[in-house]
Coordinates of N, CA, C and O in Angstrom, one line a residue:
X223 N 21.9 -101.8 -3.8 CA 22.6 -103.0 -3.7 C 23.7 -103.1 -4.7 O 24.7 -103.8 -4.5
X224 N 23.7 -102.4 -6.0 CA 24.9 -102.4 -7.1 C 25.6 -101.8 -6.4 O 26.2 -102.6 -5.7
X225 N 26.0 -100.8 -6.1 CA 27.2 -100.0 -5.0 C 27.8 -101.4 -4.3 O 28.9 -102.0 -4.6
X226 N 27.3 -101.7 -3.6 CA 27.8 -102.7 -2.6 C 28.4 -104.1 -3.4 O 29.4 -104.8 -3.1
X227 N 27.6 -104.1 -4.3 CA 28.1 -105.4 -5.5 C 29.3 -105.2 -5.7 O 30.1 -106.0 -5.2
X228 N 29.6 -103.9 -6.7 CA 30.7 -103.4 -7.3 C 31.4 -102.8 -6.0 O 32.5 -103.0 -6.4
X229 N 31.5 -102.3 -5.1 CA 32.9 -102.0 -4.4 C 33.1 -103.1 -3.7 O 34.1 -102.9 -3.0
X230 N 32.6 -104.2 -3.5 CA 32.8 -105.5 -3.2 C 33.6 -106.3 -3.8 O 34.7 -106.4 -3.3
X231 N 33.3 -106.8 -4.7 CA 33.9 -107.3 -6.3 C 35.7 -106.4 -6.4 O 36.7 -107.0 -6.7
X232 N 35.8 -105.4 -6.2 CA 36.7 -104.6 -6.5 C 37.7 -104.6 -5.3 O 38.9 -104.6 -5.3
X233 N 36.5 -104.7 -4.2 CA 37.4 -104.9 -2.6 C 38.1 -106.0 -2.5 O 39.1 -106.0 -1.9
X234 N 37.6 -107.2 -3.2 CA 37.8 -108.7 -3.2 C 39.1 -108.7 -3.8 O 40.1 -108.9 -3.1
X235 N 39.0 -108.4 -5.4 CA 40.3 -108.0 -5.9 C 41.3 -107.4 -5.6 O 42.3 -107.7 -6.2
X236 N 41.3 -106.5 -4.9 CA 42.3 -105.3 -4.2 C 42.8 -106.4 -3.0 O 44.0 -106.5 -2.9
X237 N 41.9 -107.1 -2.2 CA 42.5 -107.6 -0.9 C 43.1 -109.0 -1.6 O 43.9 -109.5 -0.7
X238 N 43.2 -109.6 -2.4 CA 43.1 -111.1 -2.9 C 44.8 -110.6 -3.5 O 45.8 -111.2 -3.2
X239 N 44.9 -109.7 -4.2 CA 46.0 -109.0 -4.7 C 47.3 -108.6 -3.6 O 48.5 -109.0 -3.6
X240 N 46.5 -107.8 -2.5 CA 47.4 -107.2 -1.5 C 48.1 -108.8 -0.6 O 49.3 -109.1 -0.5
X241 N 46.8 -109.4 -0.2 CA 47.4 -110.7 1.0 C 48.6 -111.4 -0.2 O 49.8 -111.4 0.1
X242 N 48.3 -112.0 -1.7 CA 49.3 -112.1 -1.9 C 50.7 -111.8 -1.8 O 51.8 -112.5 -1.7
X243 N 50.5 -110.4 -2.1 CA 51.7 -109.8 -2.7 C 52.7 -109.3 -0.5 O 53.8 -109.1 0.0
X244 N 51.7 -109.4 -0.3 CA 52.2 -109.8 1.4 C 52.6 -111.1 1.9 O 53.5 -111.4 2.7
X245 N 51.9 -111.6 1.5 CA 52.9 -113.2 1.3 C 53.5 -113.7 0.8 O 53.7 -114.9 1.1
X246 N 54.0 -113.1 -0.1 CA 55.6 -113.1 -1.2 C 56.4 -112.3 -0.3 O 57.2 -112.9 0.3
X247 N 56.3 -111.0 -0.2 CA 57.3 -110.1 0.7 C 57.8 -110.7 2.1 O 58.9 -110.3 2.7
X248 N 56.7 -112.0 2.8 CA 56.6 -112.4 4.2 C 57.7 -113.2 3.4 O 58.8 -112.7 3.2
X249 N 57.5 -114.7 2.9 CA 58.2 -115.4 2.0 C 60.0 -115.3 1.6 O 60.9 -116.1 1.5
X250 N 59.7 -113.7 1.3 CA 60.9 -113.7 0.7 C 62.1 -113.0 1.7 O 63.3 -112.9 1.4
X251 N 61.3 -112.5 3.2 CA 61.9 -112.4 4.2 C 62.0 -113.6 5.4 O 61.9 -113.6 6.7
X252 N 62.2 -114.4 4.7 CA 62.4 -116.2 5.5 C 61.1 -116.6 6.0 O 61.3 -117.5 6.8
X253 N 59.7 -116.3 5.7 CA 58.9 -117.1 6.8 C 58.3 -117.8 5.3 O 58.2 -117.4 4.1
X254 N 58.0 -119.1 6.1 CA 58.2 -120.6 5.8 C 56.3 -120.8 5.4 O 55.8 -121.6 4.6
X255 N 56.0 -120.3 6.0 CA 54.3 -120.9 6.0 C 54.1 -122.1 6.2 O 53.2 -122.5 5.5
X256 N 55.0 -123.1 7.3 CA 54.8 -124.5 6.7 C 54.1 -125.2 7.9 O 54.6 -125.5 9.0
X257 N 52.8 -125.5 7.3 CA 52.1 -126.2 8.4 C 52.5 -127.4 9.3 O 53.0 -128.3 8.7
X258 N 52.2 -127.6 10.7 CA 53.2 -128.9 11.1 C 52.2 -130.4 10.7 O 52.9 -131.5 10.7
X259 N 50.8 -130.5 10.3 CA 50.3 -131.4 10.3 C 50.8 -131.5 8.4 O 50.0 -131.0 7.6
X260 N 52.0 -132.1 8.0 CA 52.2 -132.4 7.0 C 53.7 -131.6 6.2 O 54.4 -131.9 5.2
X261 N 53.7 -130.8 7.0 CA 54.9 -129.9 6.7 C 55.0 -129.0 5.8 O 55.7 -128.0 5.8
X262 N 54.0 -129.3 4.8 CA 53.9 -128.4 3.3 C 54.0 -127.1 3.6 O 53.3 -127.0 4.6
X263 N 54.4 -125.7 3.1 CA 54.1 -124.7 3.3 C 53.0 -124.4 1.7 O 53.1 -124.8 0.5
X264 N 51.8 -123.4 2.8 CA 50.8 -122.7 2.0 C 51.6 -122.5 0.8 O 52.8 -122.5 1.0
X265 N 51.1 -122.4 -0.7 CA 51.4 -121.6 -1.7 C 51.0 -120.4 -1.8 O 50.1 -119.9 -1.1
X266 N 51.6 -119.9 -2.8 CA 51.3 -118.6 -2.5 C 49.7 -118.2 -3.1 O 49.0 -117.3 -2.6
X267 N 49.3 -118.8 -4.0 CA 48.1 -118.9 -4.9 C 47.1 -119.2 -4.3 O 46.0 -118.8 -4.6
X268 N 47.4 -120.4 -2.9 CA 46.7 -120.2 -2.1 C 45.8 -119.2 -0.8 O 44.6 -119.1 -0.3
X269 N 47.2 -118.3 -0.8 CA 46.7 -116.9 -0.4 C 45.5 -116.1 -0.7 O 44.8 -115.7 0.2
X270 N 45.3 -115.9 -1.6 CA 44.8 -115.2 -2.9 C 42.8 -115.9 -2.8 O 41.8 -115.4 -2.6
X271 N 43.3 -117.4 -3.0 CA 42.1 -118.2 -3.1 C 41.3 -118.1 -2.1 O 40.1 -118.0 -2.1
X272 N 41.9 -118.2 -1.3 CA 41.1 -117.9 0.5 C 40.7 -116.8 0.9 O 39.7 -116.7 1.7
X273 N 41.4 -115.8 0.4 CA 41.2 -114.3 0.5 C 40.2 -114.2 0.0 O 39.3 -113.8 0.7
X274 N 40.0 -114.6 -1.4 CA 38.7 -114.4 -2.2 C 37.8 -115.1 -1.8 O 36.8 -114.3 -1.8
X275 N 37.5 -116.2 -1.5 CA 36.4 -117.0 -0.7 C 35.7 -116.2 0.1 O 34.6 -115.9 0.0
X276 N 36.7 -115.7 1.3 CA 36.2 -115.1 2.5 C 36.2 -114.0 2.0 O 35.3 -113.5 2.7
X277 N 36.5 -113.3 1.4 CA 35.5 -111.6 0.9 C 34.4 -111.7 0.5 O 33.5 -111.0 0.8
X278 N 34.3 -112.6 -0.4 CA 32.8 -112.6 -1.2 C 32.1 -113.5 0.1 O 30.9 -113.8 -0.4
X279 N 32.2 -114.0 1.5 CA 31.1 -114.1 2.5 C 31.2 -113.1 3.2 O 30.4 -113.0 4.2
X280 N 31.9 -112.2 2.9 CA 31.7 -111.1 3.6 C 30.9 -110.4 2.8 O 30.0 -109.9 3.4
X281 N 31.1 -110.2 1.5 CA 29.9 -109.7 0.6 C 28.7 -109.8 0.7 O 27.8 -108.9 0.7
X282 N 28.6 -111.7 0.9 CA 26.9 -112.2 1.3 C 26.9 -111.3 2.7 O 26.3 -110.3 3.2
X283 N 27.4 -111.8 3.0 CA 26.8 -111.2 4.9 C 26.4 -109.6 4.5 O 25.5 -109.0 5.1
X284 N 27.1 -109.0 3.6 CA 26.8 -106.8 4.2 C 25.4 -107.2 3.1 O 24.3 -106.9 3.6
X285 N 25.3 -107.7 2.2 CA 23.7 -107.8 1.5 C 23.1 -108.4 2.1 O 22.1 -107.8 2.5
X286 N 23.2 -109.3 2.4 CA 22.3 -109.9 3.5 C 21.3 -108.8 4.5 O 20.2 -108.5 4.6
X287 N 22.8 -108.5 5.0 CA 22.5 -107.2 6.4 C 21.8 -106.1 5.6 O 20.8 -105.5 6.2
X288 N 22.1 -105.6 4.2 CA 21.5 -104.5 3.7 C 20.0 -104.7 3.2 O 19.1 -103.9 3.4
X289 N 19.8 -105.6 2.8 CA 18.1 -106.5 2.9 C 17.3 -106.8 4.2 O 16.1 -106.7 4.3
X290 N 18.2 -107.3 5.3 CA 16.7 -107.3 6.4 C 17.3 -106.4 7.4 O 16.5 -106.2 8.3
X291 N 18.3 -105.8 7.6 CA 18.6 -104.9 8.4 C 18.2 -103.6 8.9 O 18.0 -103.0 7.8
X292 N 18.0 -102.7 9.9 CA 17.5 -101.7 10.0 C 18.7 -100.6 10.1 O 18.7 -99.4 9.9
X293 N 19.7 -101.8 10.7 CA 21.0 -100.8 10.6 C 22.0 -101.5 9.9 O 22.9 -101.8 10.7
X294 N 22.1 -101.9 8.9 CA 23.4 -102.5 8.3 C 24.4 -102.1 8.3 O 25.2 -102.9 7.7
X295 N 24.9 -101.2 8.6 CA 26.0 -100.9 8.6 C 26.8 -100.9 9.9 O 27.9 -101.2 10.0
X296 N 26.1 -100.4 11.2 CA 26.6 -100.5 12.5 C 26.5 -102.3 12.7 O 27.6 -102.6 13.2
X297 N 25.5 -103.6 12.6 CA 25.6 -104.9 12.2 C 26.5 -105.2 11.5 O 27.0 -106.1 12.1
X298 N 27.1 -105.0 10.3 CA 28.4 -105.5 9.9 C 29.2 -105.1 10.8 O 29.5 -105.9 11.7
X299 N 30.0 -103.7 10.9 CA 31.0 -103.4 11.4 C 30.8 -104.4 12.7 O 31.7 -105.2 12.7
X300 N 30.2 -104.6 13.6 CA 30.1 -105.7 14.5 C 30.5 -106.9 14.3 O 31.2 -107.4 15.1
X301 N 30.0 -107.5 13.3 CA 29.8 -108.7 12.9 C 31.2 -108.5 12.0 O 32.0 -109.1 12.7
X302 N 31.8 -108.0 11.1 CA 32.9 -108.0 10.6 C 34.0 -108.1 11.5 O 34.9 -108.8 11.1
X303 N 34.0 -107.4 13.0 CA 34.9 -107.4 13.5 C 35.0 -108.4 14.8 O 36.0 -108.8 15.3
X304 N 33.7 -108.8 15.1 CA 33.9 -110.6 15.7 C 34.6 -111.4 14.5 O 35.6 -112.2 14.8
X305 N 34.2 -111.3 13.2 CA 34.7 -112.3 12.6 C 36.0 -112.0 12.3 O 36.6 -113.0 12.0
X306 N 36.6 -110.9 12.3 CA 38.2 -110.8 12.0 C 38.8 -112.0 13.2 O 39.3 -113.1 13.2
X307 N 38.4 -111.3 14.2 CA 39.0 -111.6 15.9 C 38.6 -113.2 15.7 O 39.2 -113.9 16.5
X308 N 37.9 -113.9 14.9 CA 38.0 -115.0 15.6 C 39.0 -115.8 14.5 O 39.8 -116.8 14.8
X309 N 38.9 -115.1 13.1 CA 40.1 -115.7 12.3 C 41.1 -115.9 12.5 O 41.8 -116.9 12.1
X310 N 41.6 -114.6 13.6 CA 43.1 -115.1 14.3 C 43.6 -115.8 14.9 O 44.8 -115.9 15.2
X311 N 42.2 -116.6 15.3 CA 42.7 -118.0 16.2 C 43.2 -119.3 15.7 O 44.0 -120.0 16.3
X312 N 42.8 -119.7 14.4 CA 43.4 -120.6 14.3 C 44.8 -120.6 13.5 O 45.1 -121.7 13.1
X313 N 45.7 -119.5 13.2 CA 46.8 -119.0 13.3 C 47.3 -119.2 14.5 O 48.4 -119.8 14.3
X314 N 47.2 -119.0 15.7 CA 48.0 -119.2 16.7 C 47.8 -120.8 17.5 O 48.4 -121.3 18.5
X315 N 46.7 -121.5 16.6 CA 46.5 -122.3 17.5 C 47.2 -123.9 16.4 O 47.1 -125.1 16.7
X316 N 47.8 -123.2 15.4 CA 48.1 -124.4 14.4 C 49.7 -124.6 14.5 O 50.2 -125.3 13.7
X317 N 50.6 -124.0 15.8 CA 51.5 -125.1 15.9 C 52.5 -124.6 15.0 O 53.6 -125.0 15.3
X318 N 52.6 -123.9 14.0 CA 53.6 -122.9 13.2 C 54.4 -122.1 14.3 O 54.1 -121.9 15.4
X319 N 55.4 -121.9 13.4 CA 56.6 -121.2 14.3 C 56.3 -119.8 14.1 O 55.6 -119.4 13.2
X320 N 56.9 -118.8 15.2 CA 56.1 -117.7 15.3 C 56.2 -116.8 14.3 O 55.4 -115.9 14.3
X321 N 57.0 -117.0 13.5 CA 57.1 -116.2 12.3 C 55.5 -116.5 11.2 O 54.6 -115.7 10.9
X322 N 55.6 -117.7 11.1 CA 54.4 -117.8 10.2 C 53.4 -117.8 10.8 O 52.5 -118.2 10.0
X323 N 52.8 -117.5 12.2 CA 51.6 -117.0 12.7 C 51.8 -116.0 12.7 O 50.7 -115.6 12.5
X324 N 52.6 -114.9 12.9 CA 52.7 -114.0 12.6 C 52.5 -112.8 11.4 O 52.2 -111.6 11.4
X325 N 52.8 -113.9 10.6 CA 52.7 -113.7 9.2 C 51.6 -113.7 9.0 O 51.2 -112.8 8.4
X326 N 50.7 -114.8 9.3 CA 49.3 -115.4 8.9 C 48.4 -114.5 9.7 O 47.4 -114.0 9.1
X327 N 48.7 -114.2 11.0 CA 47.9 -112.6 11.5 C 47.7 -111.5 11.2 O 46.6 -111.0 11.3
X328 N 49.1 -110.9 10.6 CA 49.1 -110.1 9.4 C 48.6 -109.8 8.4 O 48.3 -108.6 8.1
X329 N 48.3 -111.2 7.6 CA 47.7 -111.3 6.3 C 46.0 -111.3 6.5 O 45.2 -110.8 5.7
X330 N 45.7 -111.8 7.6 CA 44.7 -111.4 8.0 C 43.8 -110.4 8.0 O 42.7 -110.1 7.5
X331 N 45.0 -109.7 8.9 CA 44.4 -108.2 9.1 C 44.8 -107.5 7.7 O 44.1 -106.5 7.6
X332 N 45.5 -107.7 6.9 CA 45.5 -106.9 5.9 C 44.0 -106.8 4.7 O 43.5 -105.7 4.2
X333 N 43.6 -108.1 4.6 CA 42.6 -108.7 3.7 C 41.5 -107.7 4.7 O 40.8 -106.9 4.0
X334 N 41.4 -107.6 6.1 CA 40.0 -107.3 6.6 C 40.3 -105.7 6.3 O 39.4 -105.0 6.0
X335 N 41.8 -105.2 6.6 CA 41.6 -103.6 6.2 C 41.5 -103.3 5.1 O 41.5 -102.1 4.9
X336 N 41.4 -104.1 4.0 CA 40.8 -103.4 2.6 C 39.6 -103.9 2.4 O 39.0 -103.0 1.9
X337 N 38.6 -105.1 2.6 CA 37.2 -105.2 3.0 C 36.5 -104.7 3.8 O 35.3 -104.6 3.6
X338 N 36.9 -104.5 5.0 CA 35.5 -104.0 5.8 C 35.1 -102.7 5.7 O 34.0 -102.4 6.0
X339 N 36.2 -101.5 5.2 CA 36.1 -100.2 5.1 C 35.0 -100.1 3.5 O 34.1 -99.3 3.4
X340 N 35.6 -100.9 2.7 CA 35.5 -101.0 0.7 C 33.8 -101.5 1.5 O 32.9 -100.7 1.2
X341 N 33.3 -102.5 2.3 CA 31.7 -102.6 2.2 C 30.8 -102.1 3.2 O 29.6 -102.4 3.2
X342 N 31.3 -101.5 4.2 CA 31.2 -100.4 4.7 C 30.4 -98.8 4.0 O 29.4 -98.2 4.3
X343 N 31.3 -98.7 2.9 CA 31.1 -97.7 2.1 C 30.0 -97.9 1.3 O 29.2 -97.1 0.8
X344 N 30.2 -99.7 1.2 CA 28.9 -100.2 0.0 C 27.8 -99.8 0.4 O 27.0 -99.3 -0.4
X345 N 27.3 -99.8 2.3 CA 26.2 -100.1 2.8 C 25.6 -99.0 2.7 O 26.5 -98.2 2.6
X346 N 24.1 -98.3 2.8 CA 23.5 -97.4 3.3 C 22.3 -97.6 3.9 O 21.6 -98.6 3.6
X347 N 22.0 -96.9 4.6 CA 20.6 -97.2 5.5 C 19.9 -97.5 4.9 O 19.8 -96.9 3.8
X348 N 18.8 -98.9 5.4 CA 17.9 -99.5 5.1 C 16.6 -98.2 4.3 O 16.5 -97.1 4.8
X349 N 15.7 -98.7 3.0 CA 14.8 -98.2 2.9 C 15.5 -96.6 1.9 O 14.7 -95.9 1.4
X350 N 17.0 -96.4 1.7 CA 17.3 -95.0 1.2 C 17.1 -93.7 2.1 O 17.0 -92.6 1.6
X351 N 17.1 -94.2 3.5 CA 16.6 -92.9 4.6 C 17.9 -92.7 5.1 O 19.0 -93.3 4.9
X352 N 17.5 -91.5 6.0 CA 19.1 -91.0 6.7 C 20.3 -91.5 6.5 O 20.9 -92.5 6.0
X353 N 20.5 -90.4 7.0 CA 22.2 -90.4 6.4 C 22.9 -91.3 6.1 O 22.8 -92.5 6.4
X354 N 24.2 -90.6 5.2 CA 24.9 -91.5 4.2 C 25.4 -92.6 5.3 O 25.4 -92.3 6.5
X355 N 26.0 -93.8 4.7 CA 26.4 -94.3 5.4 C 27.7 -94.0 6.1 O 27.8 -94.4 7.2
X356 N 28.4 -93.6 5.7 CA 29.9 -93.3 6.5 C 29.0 -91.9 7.5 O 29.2 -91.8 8.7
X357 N 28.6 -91.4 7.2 CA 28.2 -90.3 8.7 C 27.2 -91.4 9.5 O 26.7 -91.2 10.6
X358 N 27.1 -92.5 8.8 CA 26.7 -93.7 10.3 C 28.0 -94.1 11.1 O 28.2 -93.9 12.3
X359 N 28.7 -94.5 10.5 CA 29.8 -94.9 10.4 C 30.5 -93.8 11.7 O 30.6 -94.3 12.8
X360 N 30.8 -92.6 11.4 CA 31.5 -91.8 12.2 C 30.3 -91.9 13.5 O 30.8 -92.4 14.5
X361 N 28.6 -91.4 13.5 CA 28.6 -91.4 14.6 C 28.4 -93.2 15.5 O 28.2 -93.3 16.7
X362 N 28.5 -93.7 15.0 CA 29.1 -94.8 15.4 C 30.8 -95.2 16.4 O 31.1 -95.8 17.4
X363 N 31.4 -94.5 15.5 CA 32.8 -94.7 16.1 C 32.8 -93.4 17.3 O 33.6 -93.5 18.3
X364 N 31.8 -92.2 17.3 CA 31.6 -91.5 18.1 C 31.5 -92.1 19.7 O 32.2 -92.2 20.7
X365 N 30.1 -92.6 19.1 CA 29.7 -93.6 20.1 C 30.5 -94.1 20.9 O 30.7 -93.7 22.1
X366 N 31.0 -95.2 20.4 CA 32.4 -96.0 20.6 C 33.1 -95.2 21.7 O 33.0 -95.5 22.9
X367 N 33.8 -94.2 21.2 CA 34.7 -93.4 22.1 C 34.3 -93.0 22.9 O 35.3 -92.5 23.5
X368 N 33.2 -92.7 23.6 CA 32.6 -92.1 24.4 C 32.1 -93.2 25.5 O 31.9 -92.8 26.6
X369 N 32.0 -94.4 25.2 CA 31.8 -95.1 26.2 C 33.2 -95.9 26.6 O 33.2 -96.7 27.6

């Protein structure tokens, strides 16, 4: 469970870091972030805050999964990747001009490709048995391709 703690913790920071510094570069190439129920555009600090919120429940959820799971690691990657897919909806459904859903999709997927791989790696099979976790991981994506 400390593996998963600590590349979690570090994932958090890495992704809390990256979404900002992607929403300064979005920012500073004209997109507006400005919501229409009030007009205000997101700050950028807010970026950051949310990023971090939602990594560290992504944190709870892979311990969670690594405590009663038999496969935690093929259950997250599932469950991580419904929950990306459903984040993107309310980006497209908030009425921003297409730049800043665009943007906000983006940022999205950025924050999820530096967490789900970083606790992914955290995870290993329930109990300390079979194999590491990333050769779950591969034959997993094996899987995948094959159907």
């Amino acid at each position: 469970m400390r593996r998963l703690v600590v590349s979690g913790v570090v994932a958090t920071l890495a992704a809390m870091a990256a979404t900002a510094l992607a929403a300064a570069l979005a920012r500073a190439a004209g997109v507006t972030f400005e919501m229409p129920a009030g007009g205000e555009p997101i700050p950028l600090p807010g970026f950051a805050v949310v990023t971090g919120f939602f990594s560290v429940v992504g944190l709870v959820i892979a311990g969670a999964l690594q405590r009663w799971s038999a496969r935690p690691v093929r259950r997250f990657l599932g469950t991580a990747t419904a929950l990306t897919a459903l984040s993107l909806v309310p980006p497209v459904l908030s009425g921003s001009d297409a730049a800043t859903v665009a943007a906000l999709i983006g940022l999205h997927l950025v924050a999820a490709a530096v967490m789900i791989p970083a606790l992914t790696r955290g995870l290993r099979p329930a109990h300390g048995g079979g194999a590491p976790a990333m050769a779950v991981v591969d034959a997993f994506c094996e899987d995948q391709a094959r159907t």
